[in-house]
CSV table of C-alpha atoms in Angstrom, one decimal:
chain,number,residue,atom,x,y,z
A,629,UNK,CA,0.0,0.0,0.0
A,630,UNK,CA,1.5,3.7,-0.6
A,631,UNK,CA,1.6,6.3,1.5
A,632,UNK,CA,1.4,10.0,1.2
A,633,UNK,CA,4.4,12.0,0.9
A,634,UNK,CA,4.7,14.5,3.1
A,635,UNK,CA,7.2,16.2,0.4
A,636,UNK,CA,4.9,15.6,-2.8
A,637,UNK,CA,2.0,17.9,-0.9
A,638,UNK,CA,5.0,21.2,0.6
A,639,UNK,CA,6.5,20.9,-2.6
A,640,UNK,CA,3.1,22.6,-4.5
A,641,UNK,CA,3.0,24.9,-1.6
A,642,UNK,CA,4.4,28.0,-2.6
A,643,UNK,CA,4.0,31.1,-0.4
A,644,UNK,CA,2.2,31.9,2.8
A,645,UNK,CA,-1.5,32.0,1.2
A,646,UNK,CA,-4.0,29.6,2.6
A,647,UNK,CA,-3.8,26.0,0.2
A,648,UNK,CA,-7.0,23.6,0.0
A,649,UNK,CA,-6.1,19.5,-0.1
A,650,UNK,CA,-8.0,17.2,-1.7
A,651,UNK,CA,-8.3,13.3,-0.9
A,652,UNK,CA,-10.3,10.9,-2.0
A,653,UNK,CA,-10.7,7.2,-0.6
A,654,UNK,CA,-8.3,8.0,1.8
A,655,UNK,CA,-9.2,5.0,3.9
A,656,UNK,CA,-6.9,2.5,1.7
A,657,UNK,CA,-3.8,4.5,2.5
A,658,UNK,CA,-1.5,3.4,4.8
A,659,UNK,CA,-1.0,5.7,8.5
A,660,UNK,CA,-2.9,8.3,6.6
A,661,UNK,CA,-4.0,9.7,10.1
A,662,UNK,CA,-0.4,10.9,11.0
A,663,UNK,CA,0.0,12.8,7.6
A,664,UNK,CA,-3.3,14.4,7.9
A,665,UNK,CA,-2.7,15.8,11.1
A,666,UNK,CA,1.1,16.7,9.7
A,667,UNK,CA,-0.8,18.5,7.0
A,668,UNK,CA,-2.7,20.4,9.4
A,669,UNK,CA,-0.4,21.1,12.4
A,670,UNK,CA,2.4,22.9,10.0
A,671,UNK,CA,1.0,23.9,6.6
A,672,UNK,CA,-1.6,26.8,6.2
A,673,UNK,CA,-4.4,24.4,4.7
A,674,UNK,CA,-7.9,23.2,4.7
A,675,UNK,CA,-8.3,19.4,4.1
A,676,UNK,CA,-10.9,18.1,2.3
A,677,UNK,CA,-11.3,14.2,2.7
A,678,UNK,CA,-13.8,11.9,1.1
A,679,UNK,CA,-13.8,8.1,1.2
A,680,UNK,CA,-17.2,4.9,1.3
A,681,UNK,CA,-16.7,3.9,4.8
A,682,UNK,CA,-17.9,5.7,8.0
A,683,UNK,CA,-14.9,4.9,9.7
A,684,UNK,CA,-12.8,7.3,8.6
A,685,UNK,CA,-13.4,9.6,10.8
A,686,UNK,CA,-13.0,7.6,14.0
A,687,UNK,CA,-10.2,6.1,15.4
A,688,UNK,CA,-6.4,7.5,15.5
A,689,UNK,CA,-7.5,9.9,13.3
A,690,UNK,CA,-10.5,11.5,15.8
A,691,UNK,CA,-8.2,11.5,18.5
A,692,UNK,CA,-5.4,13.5,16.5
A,693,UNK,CA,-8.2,15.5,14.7
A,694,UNK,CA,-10.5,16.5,17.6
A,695,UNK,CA,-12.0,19.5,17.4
A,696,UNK,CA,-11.1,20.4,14.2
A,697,UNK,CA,-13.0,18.0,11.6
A,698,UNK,CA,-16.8,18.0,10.5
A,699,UNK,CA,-18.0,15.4,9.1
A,700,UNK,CA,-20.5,15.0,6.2
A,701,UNK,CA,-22.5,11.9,4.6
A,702,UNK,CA,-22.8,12.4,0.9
A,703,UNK,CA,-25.9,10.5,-1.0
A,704,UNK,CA,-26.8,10.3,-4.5
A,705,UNK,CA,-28.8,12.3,-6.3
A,706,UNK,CA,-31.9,12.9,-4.8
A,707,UNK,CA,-34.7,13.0,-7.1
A,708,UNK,CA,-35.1,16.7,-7.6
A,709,UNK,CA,-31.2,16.8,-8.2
A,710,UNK,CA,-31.4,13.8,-10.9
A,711,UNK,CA,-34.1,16.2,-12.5
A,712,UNK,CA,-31.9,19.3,-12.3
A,713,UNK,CA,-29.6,17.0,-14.1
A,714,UNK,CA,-31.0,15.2,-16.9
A,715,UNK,CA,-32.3,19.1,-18.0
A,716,UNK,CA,-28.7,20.4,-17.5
A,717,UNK,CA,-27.8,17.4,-19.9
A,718,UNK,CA,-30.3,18.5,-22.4
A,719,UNK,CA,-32.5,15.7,-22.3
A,720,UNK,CA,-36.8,16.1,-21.2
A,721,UNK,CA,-38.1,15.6,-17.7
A,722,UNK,CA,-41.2,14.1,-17.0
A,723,UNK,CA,-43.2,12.9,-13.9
A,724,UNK,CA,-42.9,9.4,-15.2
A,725,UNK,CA,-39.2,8.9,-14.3
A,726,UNK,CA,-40.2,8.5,-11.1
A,727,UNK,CA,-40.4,4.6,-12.3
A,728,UNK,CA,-36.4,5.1,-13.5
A,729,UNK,CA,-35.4,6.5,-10.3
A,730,UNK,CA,-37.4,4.0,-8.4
A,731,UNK,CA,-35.5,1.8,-10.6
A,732,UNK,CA,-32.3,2.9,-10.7
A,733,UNK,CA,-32.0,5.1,-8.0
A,734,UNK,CA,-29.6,8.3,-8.4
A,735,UNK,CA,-25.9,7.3,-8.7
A,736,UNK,CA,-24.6,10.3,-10.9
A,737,UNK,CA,-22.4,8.0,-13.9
A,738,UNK,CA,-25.1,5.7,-13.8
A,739,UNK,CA,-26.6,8.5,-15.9
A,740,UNK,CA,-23.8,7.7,-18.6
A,741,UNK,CA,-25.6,4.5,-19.6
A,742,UNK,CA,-28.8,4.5,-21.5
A,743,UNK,CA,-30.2,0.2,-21.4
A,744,UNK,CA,-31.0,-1.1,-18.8
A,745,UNK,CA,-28.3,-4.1,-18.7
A,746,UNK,CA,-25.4,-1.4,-18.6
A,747,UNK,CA,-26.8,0.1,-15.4
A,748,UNK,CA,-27.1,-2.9,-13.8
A,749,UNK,CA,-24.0,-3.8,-14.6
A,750,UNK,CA,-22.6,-1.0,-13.5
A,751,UNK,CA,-24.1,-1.1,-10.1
A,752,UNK,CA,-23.4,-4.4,-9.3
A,753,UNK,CA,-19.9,-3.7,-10.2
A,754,UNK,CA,-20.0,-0.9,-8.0
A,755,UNK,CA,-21.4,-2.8,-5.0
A,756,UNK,CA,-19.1,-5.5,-5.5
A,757,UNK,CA,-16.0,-2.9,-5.4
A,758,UNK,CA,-17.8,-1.5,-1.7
A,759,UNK,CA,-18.0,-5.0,-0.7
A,760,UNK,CA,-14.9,-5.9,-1.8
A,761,UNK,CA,-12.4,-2.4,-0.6
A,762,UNK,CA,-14.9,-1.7,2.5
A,763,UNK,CA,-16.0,-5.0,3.8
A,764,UNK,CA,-14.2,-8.6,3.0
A,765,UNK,CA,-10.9,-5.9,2.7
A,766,UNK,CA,-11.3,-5.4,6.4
A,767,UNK,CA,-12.0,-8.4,7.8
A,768,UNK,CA,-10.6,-11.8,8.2
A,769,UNK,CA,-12.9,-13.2,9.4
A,770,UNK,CA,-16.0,-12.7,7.0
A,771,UNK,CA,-17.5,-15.7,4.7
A,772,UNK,CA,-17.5,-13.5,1.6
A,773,UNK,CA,-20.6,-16.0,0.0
A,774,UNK,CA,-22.5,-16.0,3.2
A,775,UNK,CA,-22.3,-12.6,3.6
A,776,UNK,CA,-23.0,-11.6,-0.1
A,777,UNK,CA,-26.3,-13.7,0.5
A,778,UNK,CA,-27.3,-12.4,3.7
A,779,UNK,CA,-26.1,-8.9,2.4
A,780,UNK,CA,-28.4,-9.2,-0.8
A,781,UNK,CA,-31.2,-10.5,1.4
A,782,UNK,CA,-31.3,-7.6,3.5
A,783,UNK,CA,-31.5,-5.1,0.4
A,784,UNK,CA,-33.7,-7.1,-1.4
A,785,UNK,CA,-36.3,-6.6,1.6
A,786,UNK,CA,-35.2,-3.2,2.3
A,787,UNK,CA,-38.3,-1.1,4.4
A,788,UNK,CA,-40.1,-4.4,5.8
A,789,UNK,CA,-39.9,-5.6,9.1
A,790,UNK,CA,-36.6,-7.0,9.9
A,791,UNK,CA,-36.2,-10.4,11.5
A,792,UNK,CA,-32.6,-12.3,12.1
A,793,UNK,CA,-34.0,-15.2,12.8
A,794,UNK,CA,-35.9,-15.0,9.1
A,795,UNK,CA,-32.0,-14.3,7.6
A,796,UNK,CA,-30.6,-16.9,9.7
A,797,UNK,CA,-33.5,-19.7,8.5
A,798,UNK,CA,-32.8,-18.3,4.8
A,799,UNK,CA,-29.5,-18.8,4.9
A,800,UNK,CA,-29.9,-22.6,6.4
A,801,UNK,CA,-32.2,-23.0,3.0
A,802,UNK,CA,-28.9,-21.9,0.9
A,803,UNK,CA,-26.7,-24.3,2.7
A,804,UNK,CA,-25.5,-22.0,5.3
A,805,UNK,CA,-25.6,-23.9,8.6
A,806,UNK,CA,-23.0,-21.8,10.4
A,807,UNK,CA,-24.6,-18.9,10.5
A,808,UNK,CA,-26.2,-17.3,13.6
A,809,UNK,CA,-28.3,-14.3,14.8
A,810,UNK,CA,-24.9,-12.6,16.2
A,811,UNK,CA,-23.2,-13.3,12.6
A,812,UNK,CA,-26.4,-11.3,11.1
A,813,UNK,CA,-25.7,-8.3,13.3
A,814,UNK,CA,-22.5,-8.2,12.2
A,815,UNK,CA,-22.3,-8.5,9.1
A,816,UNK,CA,-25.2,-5.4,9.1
A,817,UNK,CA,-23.3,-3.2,11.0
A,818,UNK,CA,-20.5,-3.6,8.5
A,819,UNK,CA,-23.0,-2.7,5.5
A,820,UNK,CA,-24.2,0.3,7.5
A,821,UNK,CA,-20.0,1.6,7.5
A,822,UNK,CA,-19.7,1.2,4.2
A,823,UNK,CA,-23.2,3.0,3.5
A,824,UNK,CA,-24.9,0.3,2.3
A,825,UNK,CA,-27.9,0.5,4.0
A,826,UNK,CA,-29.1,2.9,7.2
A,827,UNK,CA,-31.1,1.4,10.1
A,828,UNK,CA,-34.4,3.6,11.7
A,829,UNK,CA,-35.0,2.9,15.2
A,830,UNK,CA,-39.0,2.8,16.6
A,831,UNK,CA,-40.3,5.8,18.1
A,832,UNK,CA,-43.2,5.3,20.8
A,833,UNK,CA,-45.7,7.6,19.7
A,834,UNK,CA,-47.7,7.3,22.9
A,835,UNK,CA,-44.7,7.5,24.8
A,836,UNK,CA,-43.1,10.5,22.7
A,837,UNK,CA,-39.4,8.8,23.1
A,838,UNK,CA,-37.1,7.1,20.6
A,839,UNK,CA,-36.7,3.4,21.5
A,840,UNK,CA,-33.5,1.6,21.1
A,841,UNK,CA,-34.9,-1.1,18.9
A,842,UNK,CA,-34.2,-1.4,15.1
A,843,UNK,CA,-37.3,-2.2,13.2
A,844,UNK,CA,-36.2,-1.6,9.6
A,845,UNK,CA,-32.9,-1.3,7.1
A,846,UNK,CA,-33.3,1.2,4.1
A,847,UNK,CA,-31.2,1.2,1.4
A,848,UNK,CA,-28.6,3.9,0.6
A,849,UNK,CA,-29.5,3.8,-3.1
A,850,UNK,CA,-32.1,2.3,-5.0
A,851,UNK,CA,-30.3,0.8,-7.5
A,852,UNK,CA,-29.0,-1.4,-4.3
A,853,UNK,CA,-32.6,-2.9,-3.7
A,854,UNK,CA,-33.1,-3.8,-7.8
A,855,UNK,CA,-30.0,-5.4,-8.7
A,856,UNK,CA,-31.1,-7.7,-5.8
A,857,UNK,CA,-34.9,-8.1,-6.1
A,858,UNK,CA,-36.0,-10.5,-9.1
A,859,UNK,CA,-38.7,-8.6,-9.6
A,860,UNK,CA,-39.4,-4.6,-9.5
A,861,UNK,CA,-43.1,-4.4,-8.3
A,862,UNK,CA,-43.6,-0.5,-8.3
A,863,UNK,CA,-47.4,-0.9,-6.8
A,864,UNK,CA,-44.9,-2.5,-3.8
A,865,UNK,CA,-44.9,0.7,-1.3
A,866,UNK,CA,-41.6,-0.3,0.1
A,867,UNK,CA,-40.0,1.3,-2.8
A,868,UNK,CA,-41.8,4.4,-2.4
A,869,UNK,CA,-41.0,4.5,1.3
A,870,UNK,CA,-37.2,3.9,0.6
A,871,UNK,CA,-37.6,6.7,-1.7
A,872,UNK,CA,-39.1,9.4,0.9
A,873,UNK,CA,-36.9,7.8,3.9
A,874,UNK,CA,-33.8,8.9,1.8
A,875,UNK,CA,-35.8,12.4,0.9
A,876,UNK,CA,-35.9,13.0,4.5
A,877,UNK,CA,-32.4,12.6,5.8
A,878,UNK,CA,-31.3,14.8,2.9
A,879,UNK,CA,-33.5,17.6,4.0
A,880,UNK,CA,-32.1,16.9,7.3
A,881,UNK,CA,-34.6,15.0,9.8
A,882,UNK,CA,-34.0,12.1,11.9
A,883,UNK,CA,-36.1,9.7,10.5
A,884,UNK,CA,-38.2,6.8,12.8
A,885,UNK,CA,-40.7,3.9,12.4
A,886,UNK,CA,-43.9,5.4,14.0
A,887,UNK,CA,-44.9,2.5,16.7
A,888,UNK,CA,-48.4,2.5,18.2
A,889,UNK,CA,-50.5,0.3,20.6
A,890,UNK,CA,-52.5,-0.9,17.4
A,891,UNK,CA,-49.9,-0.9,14.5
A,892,UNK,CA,-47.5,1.4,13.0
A,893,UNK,CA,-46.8,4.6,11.3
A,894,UNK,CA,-44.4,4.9,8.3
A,895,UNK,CA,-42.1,7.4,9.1
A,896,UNK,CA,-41.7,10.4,12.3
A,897,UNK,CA,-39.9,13.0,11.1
A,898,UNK,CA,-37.6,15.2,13.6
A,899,UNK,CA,-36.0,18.4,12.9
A,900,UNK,CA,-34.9,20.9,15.3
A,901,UNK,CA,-37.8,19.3,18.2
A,902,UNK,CA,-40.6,19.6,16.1
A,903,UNK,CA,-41.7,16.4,14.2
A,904,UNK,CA,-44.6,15.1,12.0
A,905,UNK,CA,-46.0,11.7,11.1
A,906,UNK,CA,-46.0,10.2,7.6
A,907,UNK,CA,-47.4,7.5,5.7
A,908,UNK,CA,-46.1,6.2,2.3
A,909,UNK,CA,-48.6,4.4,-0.2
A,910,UNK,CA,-48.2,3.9,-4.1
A,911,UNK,CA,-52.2,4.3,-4.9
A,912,UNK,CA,-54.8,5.1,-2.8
A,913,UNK,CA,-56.7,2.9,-5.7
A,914,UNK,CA,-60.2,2.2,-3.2
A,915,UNK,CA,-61.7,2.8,-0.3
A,916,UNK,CA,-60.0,0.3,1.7
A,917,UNK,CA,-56.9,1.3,0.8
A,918,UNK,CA,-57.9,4.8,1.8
A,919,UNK,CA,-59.4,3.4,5.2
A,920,UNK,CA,-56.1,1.6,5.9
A,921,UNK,CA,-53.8,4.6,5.1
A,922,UNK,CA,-55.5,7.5,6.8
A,923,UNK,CA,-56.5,5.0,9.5
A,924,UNK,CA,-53.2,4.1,10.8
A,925,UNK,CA,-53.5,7.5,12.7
A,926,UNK,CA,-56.7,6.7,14.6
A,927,UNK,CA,-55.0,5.8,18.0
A,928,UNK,CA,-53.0,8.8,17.6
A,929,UNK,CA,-53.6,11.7,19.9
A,930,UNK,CA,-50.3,13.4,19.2
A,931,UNK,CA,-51.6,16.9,17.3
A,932,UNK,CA,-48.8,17.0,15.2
A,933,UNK,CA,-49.0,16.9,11.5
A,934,UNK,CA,-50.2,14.4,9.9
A,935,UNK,CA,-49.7,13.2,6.1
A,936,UNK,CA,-50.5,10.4,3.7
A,937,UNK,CA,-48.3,10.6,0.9
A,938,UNK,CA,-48.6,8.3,-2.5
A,939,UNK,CA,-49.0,9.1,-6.4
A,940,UNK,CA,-52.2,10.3,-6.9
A,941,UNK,CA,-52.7,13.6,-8.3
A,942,UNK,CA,-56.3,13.3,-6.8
A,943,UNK,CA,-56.2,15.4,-3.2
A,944,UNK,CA,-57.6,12.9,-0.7
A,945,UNK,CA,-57.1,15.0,2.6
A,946,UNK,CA,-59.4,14.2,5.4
A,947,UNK,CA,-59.8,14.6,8.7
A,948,UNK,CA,-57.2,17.3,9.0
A,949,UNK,CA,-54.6,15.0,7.7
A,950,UNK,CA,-53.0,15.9,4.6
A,951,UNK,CA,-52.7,14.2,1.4
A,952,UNK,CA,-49.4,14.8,-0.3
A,953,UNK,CA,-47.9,14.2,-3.9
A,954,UNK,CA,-45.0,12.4,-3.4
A,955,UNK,CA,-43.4,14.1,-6.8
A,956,UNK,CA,-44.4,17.2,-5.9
A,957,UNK,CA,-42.9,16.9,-2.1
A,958,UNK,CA,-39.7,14.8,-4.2
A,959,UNK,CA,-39.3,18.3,-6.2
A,960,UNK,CA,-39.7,20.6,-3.6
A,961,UNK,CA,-43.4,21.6,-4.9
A,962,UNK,CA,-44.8,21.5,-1.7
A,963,UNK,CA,-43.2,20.5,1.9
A,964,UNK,CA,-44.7,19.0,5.4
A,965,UNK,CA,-45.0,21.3,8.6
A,966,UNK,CA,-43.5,20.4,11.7
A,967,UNK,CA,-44.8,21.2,15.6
């Protein structure tokens, strides 16, 4: 592995004005740490890092670095930023790529490639190179087939209720005896550092607290879920939900799974202390589906706001809860309140 030369950065410095570094994937170079902390203890300079893995920030390099780093998670395009760019690229935006992003999700150079097979390919090559750098690269002790299975599992059933025990009986089905519950747990928590996947906690809604529980895994990118699934089933509201869950921690809320005494709500959303509940559906398509969606916020008191989002361009607000485009809120069109 190389390192970083002190002398290959001082050499381009030239005078006493204030220099910006730039490193990317910084993670796969040796004792990095020491020359970042070099860098900043005796050059004039601002230091710009970037690399797939959430540890890069923690270690020898916090302790060096405390107080003077800030730290930032960069996803793909959201959907209003993969509009922005088709248009900047001279191409037509319609509402109905909604399906593609769905799809596809919103890694930038996947944009490079117009069939279908070439952006699978592409993201599959660029999960197995996470996987691969970020995962199996750091550990010795990781059964790089088991945990591909279990690892594609969990994407494929992004947004539903999470069980180990269900992983741990899949994997005994695909002749994976060894594994146990702990194993499942651990091979998670290293998809979560390498920004696979993020986990939402419950929230008790009667209780108004955050519970330490994990109900769900969302996927970092959607084209994670598809390259995994055998089948895209857009009516399938997971998809949708992924979608909005992803929406929400770019607009900067802390993002939980609703629980009740009767069921569950989708989504409460927190920003600065003030939150609001949301569900996710595809098509409010009938009156039971309407009953079931707006319904899930009977046994809730709570008089914050309250929203039912899904596809329909028909506004089905009731009850003072609100009824809520999800392309419109994807492209900033209209927003949820907060109390």
């Amino acid at each position: 592995m190389c390192r970083i030369s002190y002398e290959d950065v001082k050499i381009r410095i030239k005078d006493a004005s204030k220099y910006y570094i730039f490193l990317d994937e910084i993670q796969h170079i040796d004792e990095f740490e020491k020359a970042l902390a070099s860098f900043r203890a005796s050059l004039n300079v601002s230091i710009f890092v970037t690399g797939s893995n959430s540890m890069l920030l923690s270690g020898e390099l916090a302790t060096l670095l405390t107080g003077r780093t800030v730290e930032f998670e960069v996803l793909p395009f959201s959907y209003s930023e993969m509009k922005e760019f088709i248009e900047l690229n001279g191409k037509e935006y319609t509402d109905d790529l909604i399906y593609d992003y769905l799809k596809w999700g919103g890694f930038p150079l996947r944009f490079q490639f117009s069939d279908g097979v070439s952006v699978r390919r592409y993201i599959d090559n660029l999960y197995e190179s996470i996987v691969k750098k970020d995962i199996i690269g750091k550990g010795r002790n990781i059964n790089r087939k088991a945990f591909r299975t279990i690892s594609l599992y969990i994407l494929a059933n992004a947004g539903k209720e999470f069980s180990a025990e269900n992983i741990v009986n899949y994997c005994k089905s695909n002749s994976f005896s060894d594994i146990s519950e702990r194993t499942v747990y651990n091979y998670i928590e290293k998809m979560q550092k390498a920004f696979l996947l993020h986990a939402v906690n419950k929230y008790s809604i009667s209780g108004k607290a955050a519970l330490k529980s994990r109900e769900k895994y969302y996927a970092t990118d959607m084209g994670f879920r598809t390259i995994n699934t055998n089948a895209i089933r857009f009516e399938d509201a997971f998809f949708l939900e992924n979608v909005i869950y992803n929406e929400l921690l770019v607009r900067g809320y802390t993002v939980f799974t609703g629980k009740t005494y009767k069921g569950e709500v989708d989504f409460v959303a927190i920003r600065n202390g003030k939150k609001c509940f949301i569900q996710v559906a595809y098509i409010l398509a009938d009156d039971s589906t309407v009953q079931r969606e707006f319904g899930a916020y009977k046994p809730i008191s709570d008089a914050s706001p309250k929203y039912v989002m899904s596809l329909d361009r028909v506004d089905f607000s009731r009850d003072g809860i609100a009824h809520v485009n999800i392309i419109d809120f994807l492209l900033h069109k209209v927003d949820v309140a907060l109390t």
